């Protein structure tokens, strides 16, 4: 069975939403709150450690009703079933999409081509656990017999962003190992990391689903060459491990068979941190914490799969996002975590959201004439308040934003936490209400300055308030966004799990690379030709 192929703009609910938008788009959130004292409660979902308040959105009960009708009309329920049951929903690549299996309990059954993949998943998890323990406890040693002090994760895209974001986010739970991430083909990146390493005590984790990625292989080779300057060839077996689906290439690189952690083609790169791709996470915070992360994600999976759409967090967030993207024509969304630990969260989400839903051909193979994937960006508060918040508050663009906060801080400095949380709460309130001319005057402003001090307000936000930044809650949060991506892809009638758009640039780069050593050049546009020659002239 394949995914439904409903053009969302041809549904009844879409037409209703368009008419409804024409009626309500100028309503002010302030008035919506004044008209309905129960609004905040009506538009809040409390689930587990999550308190999700979506009342500060430019929606009414009718909006939600029509959006939910849209979810039904595009057959979202069937699509969710198809995904969880291992159907080949990544049709353009001919693959199932089962990152949810990676975090399911051992007793679950997820079948690919009729075979339950859970035993394989748990075999790899067991291998990760044993390996993690040996490294963390110092039983596994480098080539001179010393315990490991440093771990270098070599990967890019999904083989870097997820592990890097999570290791940063769970810094509080970290052990004695120092972790480094090498991703960019920019040789200065790897060389800056090398400066911090001791070859005797460094473990290298090469992560590449395909094991063909230029950046990762180049960086791995550079690190191997540096390592072999002081270590014998046999030491590679002790200090290099790999995570990949391409066992043949990994072996050809010289990695010991026992040091290969397999993954599967039914795990997309940007959804892979739950697999052995997360080995560096497990090394950094211990397998137990890694497993808690997975358990949290599994809780969100269950919520997403079983909860009615009206109170289903990823579904509601996805629908609201479609509302702004396709009716208000908002171009981007901001994600603002009020936690310094989540400073790489938006960067991580950029791949998840934009590589998945940046598509312009529908599931029937036809060009699309409506907007799809949103642009995603953000930085932690309170820093971002002193950077781009001016534009959100008083600029001309509508930027719906997710505010993510944690009730409890990890180090327990309550004075800081209260200040942080006061900012967290104040910003969404300010974005909602704005400040009227009358209020500006009442504050004492006079004359020409008055218009500059007015805030229109009516800027939409979701507040995702979570009890505490634990591995489990982080797992839930990441999975929440993964499911939001899926729901939006279903509504927009696109394939979210391929990424052909990254190929063209790669192909051209490999052609251009060859031209650097030739006197002649291939055919290029005049601009590229000039630039290429400029580079070659040095
Ligand atoms: O950028 C394209 C991409 O294929 C991503 O989807 C993927 O996460 C990344 O490259 C790395 O791929 P690999 O894990 O195969 O090295």
XYZ file of C-alpha atoms and ligand atoms in Angstrom:
554
model
C 0.000 0.000 0.000
C 1.228 3.497 -0.708
C 0.556 6.807 0.964
C -2.627 8.684 0.096
C -2.212 11.228 -2.678
C -4.766 13.891 -1.896
C -4.133 17.394 -3.175
C -4.848 19.389 0.008
C -5.999 22.466 -1.884
C -8.771 20.490 -3.538
C -10.346 19.348 -0.291
C -13.511 20.849 1.149
C -11.738 21.724 4.345
C -9.117 23.736 2.457
C -11.878 25.782 0.849
C -13.491 26.265 4.239
C -10.134 27.302 5.683
C -9.642 29.830 2.874
C -13.036 31.431 3.494
C -12.488 31.278 7.219
C -9.077 32.906 6.833
C -10.655 35.773 4.890
C -13.012 36.324 7.806
C -10.662 36.045 10.732
C -7.200 37.028 9.558
C -7.438 40.521 10.962
C -8.740 39.490 14.380
C -6.400 40.396 17.211
C -5.328 37.738 19.691
C -6.031 40.179 22.471
C -9.689 40.285 21.460
C -9.865 36.516 21.124
C -8.641 36.171 24.704
C -11.050 38.866 25.903
C -13.990 37.128 24.228
C -13.343 33.738 25.742
C -12.060 33.400 29.262
C -11.579 29.665 28.749
C -9.429 30.087 25.647
C -6.112 29.247 27.303
C -7.495 26.029 28.761
C -9.249 25.039 25.563
C -6.092 25.376 23.548
C -3.705 23.609 25.907
C -2.655 19.980 25.827
C -1.251 18.497 29.010
C 0.535 15.243 28.442
C 3.135 13.491 30.540
C 5.777 16.100 31.497
C 4.601 18.409 28.713
C 2.338 21.436 28.928
C 1.665 22.655 25.407
C -0.192 25.937 25.221
C -1.180 26.855 21.672
C -3.769 29.446 22.661
C -1.578 32.361 21.576
C -2.242 31.502 17.932
C -4.444 33.319 15.471
C -7.009 30.566 15.536
C -10.552 30.081 16.743
C -12.392 26.875 17.546
C -13.584 26.850 13.933
C -10.013 27.084 12.655
C -9.066 24.017 14.608
C -12.202 22.236 13.475
C -11.449 22.860 9.793
C -7.785 21.970 10.232
C -8.797 18.703 11.846
C -11.141 18.074 8.944
C -8.191 18.656 6.646
C -6.198 16.018 8.521
C -9.069 13.599 7.935
C -9.498 14.510 4.294
C -5.834 13.927 3.473
C -6.176 10.559 5.265
C -3.615 11.250 7.936
C -4.793 8.314 10.029
C -4.091 5.866 7.225
C -0.701 7.462 6.623
C 0.298 7.069 10.278
C -0.741 3.439 10.147
C 1.287 2.919 6.971
C 4.385 4.430 8.539
C 4.239 2.429 11.755
C 3.471 -0.803 9.975
C 6.644 -0.683 7.920
C 5.082 -0.054 4.527
C 7.339 1.320 1.823
C 6.218 4.912 2.415
C 9.551 6.317 1.240
C 8.350 5.372 -2.206
C 10.898 7.317 -4.236
C 13.725 5.427 -2.534
C 11.738 2.190 -2.175
C 12.154 2.018 1.604
C 10.160 1.699 4.786
C 10.505 4.438 7.400
C 10.979 2.885 10.807
C 13.011 5.117 13.080
C 10.129 4.532 15.505
C 11.129 0.846 15.729
C 14.539 1.869 17.075
C 12.979 3.179 20.260
C 10.234 0.607 20.686
C 10.339 -1.985 23.477
C 11.891 -5.356 22.761
C 8.510 -7.043 22.700
C 7.230 -4.830 19.870
C 6.963 -6.155 16.345
C 8.012 -4.063 13.371
C 8.172 -5.897 10.091
C 10.159 -5.012 7.006
C 9.450 -7.330 4.072
C 7.661 -9.622 6.478
C 10.611 -9.936 8.874
C 10.498 -8.556 12.412
C 13.436 -6.151 12.771
C 13.303 -5.902 16.577
C 15.805 -8.719 17.280
C 18.388 -7.008 15.015
C 17.762 -3.654 16.673
C 18.247 -5.095 20.130
C 21.369 -6.989 19.081
C 22.934 -3.683 17.980
C 21.742 -1.939 21.130
C 23.375 -4.649 23.212
C 26.601 -4.211 21.279
C 26.423 -0.449 21.853
C 25.865 -0.954 25.559
C 28.778 -3.339 25.970
C 31.076 -1.114 23.920
C 30.002 2.026 25.787
C 30.617 0.427 29.149
C 34.052 -0.814 28.142
C 35.082 2.628 26.930
C 33.574 4.591 29.812
C 34.955 2.220 32.454
C 38.388 2.318 30.862
C 38.491 -1.418 30.091
C 38.898 -0.749 26.400
C 42.193 0.953 25.809
C 44.187 2.661 23.103
C 47.270 1.203 21.428
C 49.633 2.132 24.267
C 47.370 0.659 26.936
C 45.842 3.914 28.169
C 42.122 4.440 28.728
C 40.277 6.709 26.317
C 39.840 10.354 27.197
C 38.416 11.684 23.917
C 35.881 10.586 21.326
C 35.738 12.067 17.839
C 32.507 11.698 15.899
C 33.208 11.935 12.170
C 30.049 12.415 10.126
C 27.877 15.042 8.479
C 24.168 15.867 8.164
C 22.147 13.289 10.056
C 25.345 11.521 11.047
C 26.510 14.619 12.883
C 23.695 17.030 13.720
C 21.600 14.701 15.869
C 24.461 13.313 17.968
C 26.067 16.764 18.283
C 22.816 18.408 19.348
C 21.975 15.705 21.886
C 25.459 15.557 23.398
C 25.302 19.318 23.865
C 21.757 19.170 25.233
C 22.668 16.448 27.731
C 25.933 17.996 28.828
C 24.695 17.926 32.417
C 24.620 14.121 32.280
C 28.052 13.744 30.702
C 30.839 11.510 31.928
C 34.602 12.100 31.836
C 34.982 11.586 28.077
C 35.526 14.689 25.974
C 33.608 14.577 22.692
C 34.469 16.298 19.427
C 32.549 16.520 16.190
C 34.243 16.771 12.818
C 31.873 17.333 9.916
C 32.867 20.079 7.495
C 34.982 19.331 4.429
C 36.791 22.528 5.399
C 40.176 21.132 6.425
C 40.505 23.792 9.077
C 37.713 22.080 10.987
C 39.459 18.737 11.309
C 42.819 20.376 11.962
C 41.443 22.486 14.787
C 40.088 19.305 16.381
C 43.382 17.463 15.844
C 45.111 20.186 17.864
C 43.179 18.999 20.916
C 43.803 15.256 20.526
C 46.265 12.731 21.843
C 46.462 9.742 19.443
C 47.027 7.341 22.339
C 43.757 8.126 24.072
C 41.350 9.075 21.284
C 38.552 6.907 19.959
C 37.313 7.655 16.424
C 33.688 6.970 15.537
C 33.066 7.213 11.794
C 29.372 7.615 11.125
C 28.053 7.393 7.604
C 24.938 5.580 6.540
C 26.238 5.243 2.989
C 29.973 5.362 3.722
C 30.368 7.252 0.458
C 29.984 10.817 1.736
C 32.870 12.981 0.589
C 33.162 15.023 3.763
C 33.127 12.080 6.133
C 35.535 9.928 4.175
C 37.955 12.817 3.652
C 37.909 13.688 7.338
C 38.237 10.042 8.350
C 41.218 9.604 6.038
C 42.869 12.767 7.336
C 42.420 11.605 10.923
C 43.641 8.121 10.070
C 46.772 9.540 8.415
C 47.416 11.764 11.441
C 46.855 8.817 13.778
C 49.224 6.558 11.848
C 52.000 9.089 12.248
C 52.344 7.855 15.811
C 50.455 4.551 15.863
C 51.044 1.259 14.073
C 48.532 0.109 11.429
C 47.203 -2.583 13.813
C 46.083 0.156 16.207
C 43.274 1.121 13.835
C 41.397 -1.966 14.986
C 41.558 -0.658 18.566
C 40.711 2.948 17.977
C 38.493 3.282 14.892
C 34.886 2.148 14.855
C 32.204 2.760 12.252
C 28.438 3.036 12.026
C 27.062 2.303 8.575
C 24.823 0.257 6.308
C 27.718 -0.202 3.894
C 29.743 -2.915 5.593
C 31.887 -3.549 2.515
C 33.178 0.019 2.306
C 33.762 0.156 6.052
C 35.957 -2.925 5.857
C 37.797 -1.506 2.860
C 38.614 1.522 5.004
C 40.434 -0.839 7.353
C 37.953 -1.073 10.210
C 37.870 -4.291 12.162
C 34.691 -6.289 11.617
C 34.019 -6.335 15.365
C 34.067 -2.563 15.379
C 31.217 -2.126 12.919
C 27.839 -1.021 14.232
C 25.247 -1.683 11.547
C 22.235 0.418 10.678
C 19.526 -0.089 8.105
C 18.190 1.577 4.999
C 14.792 1.968 6.660
C 16.312 4.609 8.946
C 16.641 7.996 7.261
C 19.862 9.878 8.041
C 18.082 12.820 9.664
C 16.020 10.451 11.829
C 18.916 8.204 12.784
C 20.229 9.422 16.136
C 18.201 6.625 17.763
C 20.249 3.972 15.987
C 23.958 3.242 16.373
C 24.412 6.681 14.795
C 23.851 7.765 18.393
C 26.931 5.836 19.569
C 28.737 9.060 20.483
C 25.707 10.070 22.569
C 25.850 6.748 24.365
C 29.593 7.165 24.951
C 29.185 10.705 26.206
C 26.312 10.208 28.633
C 26.328 6.460 29.170
C 24.075 3.851 27.599
C 21.433 4.185 30.318
C 20.842 7.813 29.480
C 20.886 7.020 25.765
C 18.233 4.404 26.394
C 16.138 6.893 28.380
C 16.274 9.220 25.396
C 14.882 6.375 23.284
C 12.209 5.573 25.830
C 11.072 9.191 25.831
C 10.817 9.155 22.046
C 8.826 5.942 22.252
C 6.365 7.597 24.652
C 5.834 10.361 22.116
C 5.418 7.755 19.371
C 2.650 6.097 21.361
C 0.999 9.449 21.990
C 1.188 10.317 18.287
C -0.115 6.921 17.179
C -2.965 6.606 19.632
C -4.165 10.057 20.698
C -7.157 11.635 18.946
C -5.996 14.382 16.615
C -7.578 17.184 18.648
C -5.292 16.469 21.587
C -2.390 15.031 19.661
C 0.586 17.356 20.165
C 2.517 16.759 16.904
C -0.700 16.815 14.878
C -1.966 20.069 16.393
C 1.414 21.774 16.009
C 1.643 20.604 12.405
C -1.847 21.855 11.592
C -1.174 25.265 13.107
C 2.035 25.484 11.121
C 0.141 24.670 7.893
C -2.363 27.379 8.812
C 0.362 30.030 8.892
C 2.366 28.641 5.987
C -0.477 28.227 3.536
C -3.050 30.795 4.568
C -1.126 33.600 6.288
C 1.747 32.914 3.848
C 4.293 33.004 6.666
C 7.665 32.074 5.204
C 9.477 30.921 8.297
C 9.108 29.647 11.826
C 11.350 30.298 14.776
C 12.212 27.820 17.504
C 13.371 29.517 20.674
C 14.462 27.227 23.480
C 14.920 28.941 26.821
C 17.827 26.676 27.651
C 21.436 27.165 26.678
C 21.717 23.380 26.486
C 19.514 23.470 23.396
C 21.701 25.889 21.505
C 22.043 23.481 18.590
C 18.405 22.503 18.511
C 17.308 24.799 15.673
C 20.333 23.809 13.582
C 19.403 20.186 14.102
C 15.762 20.844 13.187
C 16.813 22.651 10.032
C 17.922 19.393 8.469
C 14.939 17.469 9.795
C 12.396 19.990 8.586
C 13.958 21.489 5.487
C 15.547 18.367 4.003
C 12.267 16.528 4.551
C 9.686 19.025 3.422
C 11.546 21.309 1.039
C 9.825 19.736 -1.952
C 7.895 21.071 -4.948
C 6.582 17.918 -6.603
C 3.611 16.104 -5.096
C 3.153 12.398 -4.468
C 1.555 12.061 -7.910
C 4.710 13.434 -9.508
C 3.102 16.775 -10.369
C 4.509 20.239 -9.696
C 2.966 21.880 -6.656
C 1.219 25.228 -6.772
C 1.008 25.832 -3.032
C 3.614 26.384 -0.348
C 5.353 23.436 1.323
C 8.290 23.286 3.781
C 8.786 26.162 6.157
C 12.123 27.819 6.758
C 13.201 27.077 10.292
C 15.591 29.049 12.415
C 16.228 30.085 15.983
C 18.575 30.522 18.886
C 18.142 30.168 22.619
C 16.511 32.820 24.732
C 17.398 34.997 26.431
C 20.318 35.597 24.016
C 18.061 35.871 20.986
C 16.042 38.624 22.700
C 19.144 40.757 22.282
C 19.632 39.717 18.676
C 16.675 39.157 16.332
C 13.643 39.662 18.570
C 13.307 43.265 17.418
C 12.224 41.971 14.020
C 9.729 39.508 15.471
C 8.179 42.220 17.637
C 8.146 45.186 15.297
C 9.188 43.950 11.847
C 6.870 43.488 8.874
C 7.060 39.703 8.730
C 4.833 37.235 10.491
C 7.039 34.727 12.290
C 5.200 32.070 14.258
C 7.473 30.848 17.024
C 7.763 27.861 19.327
C 8.953 28.802 22.790
C 10.419 25.807 24.596
C 11.096 26.078 28.308
C 11.866 23.874 31.288
C 10.202 24.452 34.634
C 13.212 23.267 36.602
C 16.811 24.142 35.964
C 19.449 21.452 36.175
C 21.966 23.152 38.431
C 19.211 24.494 40.634
C 20.171 28.146 40.695
C 16.662 29.411 41.351
C 17.503 33.068 41.052
C 18.713 32.596 37.481
C 15.868 30.235 36.704
C 13.257 32.754 37.853
C 14.837 35.432 35.706
C 15.002 33.071 32.730
C 11.403 32.015 33.158
C 10.194 35.577 33.593
C 11.712 36.347 30.204
C 10.239 33.180 28.709
C 6.743 34.105 29.847
C 7.070 37.818 29.177
C 8.076 37.442 25.555
C 5.042 35.452 24.432
C 2.829 37.825 26.405
C 4.433 40.813 24.721
C 4.122 39.193 21.309
C 0.451 38.532 21.949
C -0.596 41.901 23.350
C 1.850 44.347 21.872
C 1.559 47.912 23.127
C -1.039 50.387 21.915
C -0.570 54.061 21.176
C -2.622 54.876 24.279
C -0.338 52.719 26.418
C 2.723 54.335 24.920
C 1.347 57.787 25.742
C 0.368 56.663 29.229
C 3.996 55.689 29.770
C 4.984 59.280 29.078
C 6.113 59.171 25.445
C 5.331 62.299 23.506
C 5.325 63.719 20.002
C 7.116 62.147 17.075
C 8.464 59.227 19.076
C 5.088 57.691 19.815
C 4.662 55.559 16.625
C 8.100 54.031 17.048
C 7.200 52.737 20.470
C 3.968 51.047 19.451
C 3.925 47.229 19.201
C 1.147 45.748 17.069
C 1.200 42.457 18.957
C -0.884 39.630 17.483
C 2.297 37.622 16.900
C 1.611 33.918 17.265
C 3.507 31.569 19.550
C 3.287 28.057 20.943
C 4.602 27.476 24.427
C 6.068 24.043 25.003
C 6.660 23.908 28.720
C 8.463 20.797 29.932
C 9.140 19.816 33.496
C 12.882 19.288 33.228
C 15.576 18.687 30.609
C 16.103 14.971 31.122
C 17.221 12.464 28.476
C 13.687 11.098 28.424
C 12.053 14.488 27.929
C 14.547 15.410 25.233
C 13.605 12.184 23.435
C 9.945 13.199 23.587
C 10.706 16.674 22.280
C 12.740 15.479 19.296
C 10.155 12.839 18.420
C 7.446 15.506 18.650
C 9.127 17.483 15.874
C 9.788 14.335 13.829
C 6.079 13.560 13.820
C 5.205 17.167 13.070
C 7.408 16.900 9.960
C 5.620 13.722 8.907
C 2.142 15.190 9.375
C 3.007 18.251 7.329
C 4.486 16.129 4.565
C 1.268 14.110 4.430
C -0.872 17.246 4.263
C 1.277 18.805 1.537
C 1.150 15.539 -0.409
C 4.928 15.319 -0.701
C 7.492 12.638 0.000
C 9.260 13.678 3.209
C 11.853 10.935 3.322
C 13.937 11.481 0.203
C 16.433 14.287 -0.431
C 17.239 14.384 -4.121
C 17.706 18.131 -3.806
C 21.130 17.677 -2.227
C 22.518 15.744 -5.212
C 22.988 18.330 -7.949
C 25.467 20.441 -6.021
C 27.439 17.328 -5.042
C 27.673 16.226 -8.697
C 28.860 19.616 -9.880
C 31.383 19.896 -7.038
C 32.988 16.627 -8.049
C 33.261 17.839 -11.667
C 34.735 21.169 -10.603
C 37.220 19.443 -8.298
C 38.639 17.587 -11.284
C 38.960 20.824 -13.225
C 41.282 22.342 -10.623
C 44.092 20.150 -11.897
C 43.425 20.629 -15.587
C 44.406 23.505 -17.793
C 41.072 23.432 -19.623
C 37.669 23.849 -18.025
C 34.277 22.358 -18.766
C 31.326 24.401 -19.908
C 30.079 26.728 -17.162
C 28.021 29.863 -16.945
C 30.165 32.981 -17.210
C 29.982 33.778 -13.507
C 31.063 30.314 -12.341
C 33.786 30.255 -14.978
C 35.232 33.557 -13.765
C 35.162 32.423 -10.156
C 36.757 29.081 -10.983
C 39.540 30.773 -12.923
C 40.056 33.270 -10.126
C 40.556 30.393 -7.679
C 42.857 28.547 -10.064
C 44.990 31.654 -10.602
C 46.258 31.476 -7.013
O 22.967 15.840 2.819
C 22.541 14.655 2.301
C 22.723 13.490 3.222
O 22.455 12.346 2.473
C 21.853 13.545 4.459
O 20.558 13.164 4.242
C 22.605 12.648 5.372
O 22.200 12.798 6.701
C 24.023 13.117 5.120
O 24.043 13.395 3.731
C 25.110 12.159 5.500
O 24.999 10.944 4.845
P 25.800 9.666 5.318
O 25.349 9.314 6.681
O 25.451 8.606 4.313
O 27.265 9.988 5.287
